[in-house]
Amino acid sequence: MSFRGLRRQNTLSAMGVNEHTKKTFSELQRKKMYRYVIFKVDEKKREVVVDKIGSPAESYEDFTAALPDNDCRYAVYDFDFVTSDNCQKSKIFFIAWSPASSRIRAKMLYATSKDNFRHELDGIHYEIQATDPAEMDLEVIRDRAQ
C-alpha cells in the first residue's frame, strides 16, 4: 500500500481570492456601486477574479444575459424589493452558475472551490445553485427574498 501523494493539497479547491475581488464585492454590498458582479476562476493565477460588473441601473435580465451559456461562474446579485409592509429592502444573492453544457473539469473546479470563495464574501443572504436558467428565474429570487 502506497501513501505517496496523500499529503498533497487538492489542486482543484486551492483557489485564492485576490484583493480586487474582495473590494468589488464590498463596493456592491456597502456602497451599492453595482447591481451585480460575476466572478470566474483564473486557473493560471489560481484565484477567483472579477469577470463582469453591472451598473446599479441594470436589470435582472441584463444580469442573466451576462452569464455564459456554456461555462461556470460565481455571481452576486443585489436584489431590491418592497415587502408586503411597503418597506424597501435589499438582499444579496450568491449564485453558483454551472450550466449542463459546461466542461466537466470546470464543473468540478467551481464545485470544489465554491465554499472557500463563498466564505470570503461576508454579507450574503441567500445562495442558489443553478444548472439551468429556470433555477434562478426572477420569480425564484423574489420567492426566496420574501
CSV table of C-alpha atoms in Angstrom, one decimal:
chain,number,residue,atom,x,y,z
A,1,MET,CA,0.0,0.0,0.0
A,2,SER,CA,1.4,3.4,-1.0
A,3,PHE,CA,0.8,6.6,0.8
A,4,ARG,CA,2.5,8.8,-1.7
A,5,GLY,CA,0.6,11.9,-2.5
A,6,LEU,CA,-1.7,11.8,0.5
A,7,ARG,CA,-0.3,15.0,1.9
A,8,ARG,CA,-0.6,16.9,-1.4
A,9,GLN,CA,-3.2,19.7,-1.3
A,10,ASN,CA,-6.2,19.2,-3.5
A,11,THR,CA,-5.3,21.3,-6.5
A,12,LEU,CA,-8.9,22.0,-7.5
A,13,SER,CA,-10.0,23.5,-4.2
A,14,ALA,CA,-6.9,25.7,-3.6
A,15,MET,CA,-8.2,28.8,-5.3
A,16,GLY,CA,-7.3,32.1,-3.7
A,17,VAL,CA,-9.3,35.3,-3.7
A,18,ASN,CA,-7.5,38.5,-4.8
A,19,GLU,CA,-8.0,41.9,-3.1
A,20,HIS,CA,-9.7,43.4,-6.1
A,21,THR,CA,-12.3,40.7,-6.0
A,22,LYS,CA,-13.0,41.3,-2.3
A,23,LYS,CA,-13.0,45.1,-2.8
A,24,THR,CA,-15.5,44.8,-5.7
A,25,PHE,CA,-17.9,42.7,-3.6
A,26,SER,CA,-17.6,45.3,-0.7
A,27,GLU,CA,-18.5,48.1,-3.2
A,28,LEU,CA,-21.6,46.2,-4.2
A,29,GLN,CA,-22.6,45.4,-0.7
A,30,ARG,CA,-21.8,48.7,1.2
A,31,LYS,CA,-21.7,51.4,-1.4
A,32,LYS,CA,-24.3,50.0,-3.9
A,33,MET,CA,-22.0,50.8,-6.7
A,34,TYR,CA,-23.0,47.7,-8.7
A,35,ARG,CA,-26.2,45.7,-9.3
A,36,TYR,CA,-24.2,42.5,-9.8
A,37,VAL,CA,-20.7,41.1,-10.0
A,38,ILE,CA,-19.8,38.0,-12.0
A,39,PHE,CA,-16.6,36.1,-11.0
A,40,LYS,CA,-14.6,33.5,-12.7
A,41,VAL,CA,-11.8,31.1,-11.7
A,42,ASP,CA,-8.5,32.1,-13.3
A,43,GLU,CA,-6.7,28.7,-13.4
A,44,LYS,CA,-3.3,30.2,-14.3
A,45,LYS,CA,-3.4,32.6,-11.4
A,46,ARG,CA,-5.1,30.0,-9.2
A,47,GLU,CA,-7.6,32.6,-7.9
A,48,VAL,CA,-11.2,33.9,-8.3
A,49,VAL,CA,-11.3,37.2,-10.2
A,50,VAL,CA,-13.9,39.7,-11.3
A,51,ASP,CA,-15.3,38.8,-14.8
A,52,LYS,CA,-18.1,41.4,-15.3
A,53,ILE,CA,-19.9,44.1,-13.3
A,54,GLY,CA,-23.3,45.6,-13.8
A,55,SER,CA,-24.2,49.2,-13.0
A,56,PRO,CA,-27.0,49.9,-10.5
A,57,ALA,CA,-29.4,50.7,-13.3
A,58,GLU,CA,-29.1,47.2,-14.9
A,59,SER,CA,-31.9,44.7,-14.6
A,60,TYR,CA,-32.1,41.1,-13.6
A,61,GLU,CA,-32.4,40.2,-17.3
A,62,ASP,CA,-29.2,42.1,-18.0
A,63,PHE,CA,-27.5,40.1,-15.3
A,64,THR,CA,-28.7,36.7,-16.5
A,65,ALA,CA,-27.8,37.6,-20.1
A,66,ALA,CA,-24.2,38.4,-18.9
A,67,LEU,CA,-23.7,34.8,-17.7
A,68,PRO,CA,-22.1,32.5,-20.2
A,69,ASP,CA,-24.2,29.7,-21.8
A,70,ASN,CA,-21.6,27.0,-21.6
A,71,ASP,CA,-19.2,27.9,-18.7
A,72,CYS,CA,-19.4,28.1,-15.0
A,73,ARG,CA,-19.3,31.3,-12.9
A,74,TYR,CA,-20.0,32.6,-9.5
A,75,ALA,CA,-22.1,35.7,-9.1
A,76,VAL,CA,-23.6,38.1,-6.6
A,77,TYR,CA,-26.8,40.0,-7.3
A,78,ASP,CA,-28.2,42.8,-5.1
A,79,PHE,CA,-31.9,42.3,-5.3
A,80,ASP,CA,-34.1,45.3,-4.3
A,81,PHE,CA,-37.7,44.7,-3.5
A,82,VAL,CA,-40.7,46.1,-1.5
A,83,THR,CA,-42.1,44.0,1.3
A,84,SER,CA,-45.8,43.4,2.0
A,85,ASP,CA,-45.5,46.1,4.7
A,86,ASN,CA,-44.4,48.6,1.9
A,87,CYS,CA,-40.7,48.6,3.1
A,88,GLN,CA,-37.9,49.0,0.7
A,89,LYS,CA,-35.3,46.1,1.2
A,90,SER,CA,-32.3,44.7,-0.4
A,91,LYS,CA,-30.9,41.1,-0.3
A,92,ILE,CA,-27.7,39.9,-1.7
A,93,PHE,CA,-27.8,36.5,-3.5
A,94,PHE,CA,-24.8,34.3,-4.2
A,95,ILE,CA,-25.3,32.3,-7.4
A,96,ALA,CA,-23.2,29.3,-8.4
A,97,TRP,CA,-23.8,29.0,-12.1
A,98,SER,CA,-22.9,25.7,-13.6
A,99,PRO,CA,-24.8,25.0,-16.8
A,100,ALA,CA,-25.2,21.4,-18.0
A,101,SER,CA,-23.3,22.3,-21.2
A,102,SER,CA,-20.1,23.3,-19.4
A,103,ARG,CA,-17.0,21.2,-19.3
A,104,ILE,CA,-16.8,18.5,-16.6
A,105,ARG,CA,-13.4,19.9,-15.4
A,106,ALA,CA,-15.0,23.4,-15.0
A,107,LYS,CA,-17.9,22.0,-13.0
A,108,MET,CA,-15.5,20.2,-10.7
A,109,LEU,CA,-13.3,23.2,-10.3
A,110,TYR,CA,-16.2,25.5,-9.4
A,111,ALA,CA,-17.9,23.0,-7.1
A,112,THR,CA,-14.7,22.3,-5.1
A,113,SER,CA,-13.7,25.9,-4.7
A,114,LYS,CA,-17.2,27.3,-4.0
A,115,ASP,CA,-17.2,27.0,-0.2
A,116,ASN,CA,-13.8,28.7,0.2
A,117,PHE,CA,-14.8,31.6,-2.1
A,118,ARG,CA,-18.3,31.9,-0.5
A,119,HIS,CA,-16.7,32.1,2.9
A,120,GLU,CA,-14.7,35.2,1.8
A,121,LEU,CA,-17.9,37.1,0.9
A,122,ASP,CA,-19.4,38.2,4.2
A,123,GLY,CA,-22.9,39.5,4.0
A,124,ILE,CA,-24.6,37.1,1.6
A,125,HIS,CA,-28.3,36.5,2.4
A,126,TYR,CA,-29.2,33.6,0.1
A,127,GLU,CA,-27.3,31.1,-2.0
A,128,ILE,CA,-28.6,29.5,-5.2
A,129,GLN,CA,-27.0,26.6,-7.2
A,130,ALA,CA,-28.2,26.8,-10.8
A,131,THR,CA,-27.6,24.5,-13.7
A,132,ASP,CA,-30.4,25.9,-15.8
A,133,PRO,CA,-31.8,29.5,-16.2
A,134,ALA,CA,-35.2,28.4,-14.7
A,135,GLU,CA,-33.5,27.5,-11.4
A,136,MET,CA,-32.5,31.2,-11.0
A,137,ASP,CA,-35.5,32.8,-12.6
A,138,LEU,CA,-36.6,36.2,-11.2
A,139,GLU,CA,-39.6,34.5,-9.5
A,140,VAL,CA,-37.2,32.2,-7.7
A,141,ILE,CA,-35.3,35.2,-6.4
A,142,ARG,CA,-38.5,37.0,-5.4
A,143,ASP,CA,-39.8,34.0,-3.5
A,144,ARG,CA,-36.5,33.5,-1.6
A,145,ALA,CA,-36.3,37.2,-0.7
A,146,GLN,CA,-39.8,37.4,0.8
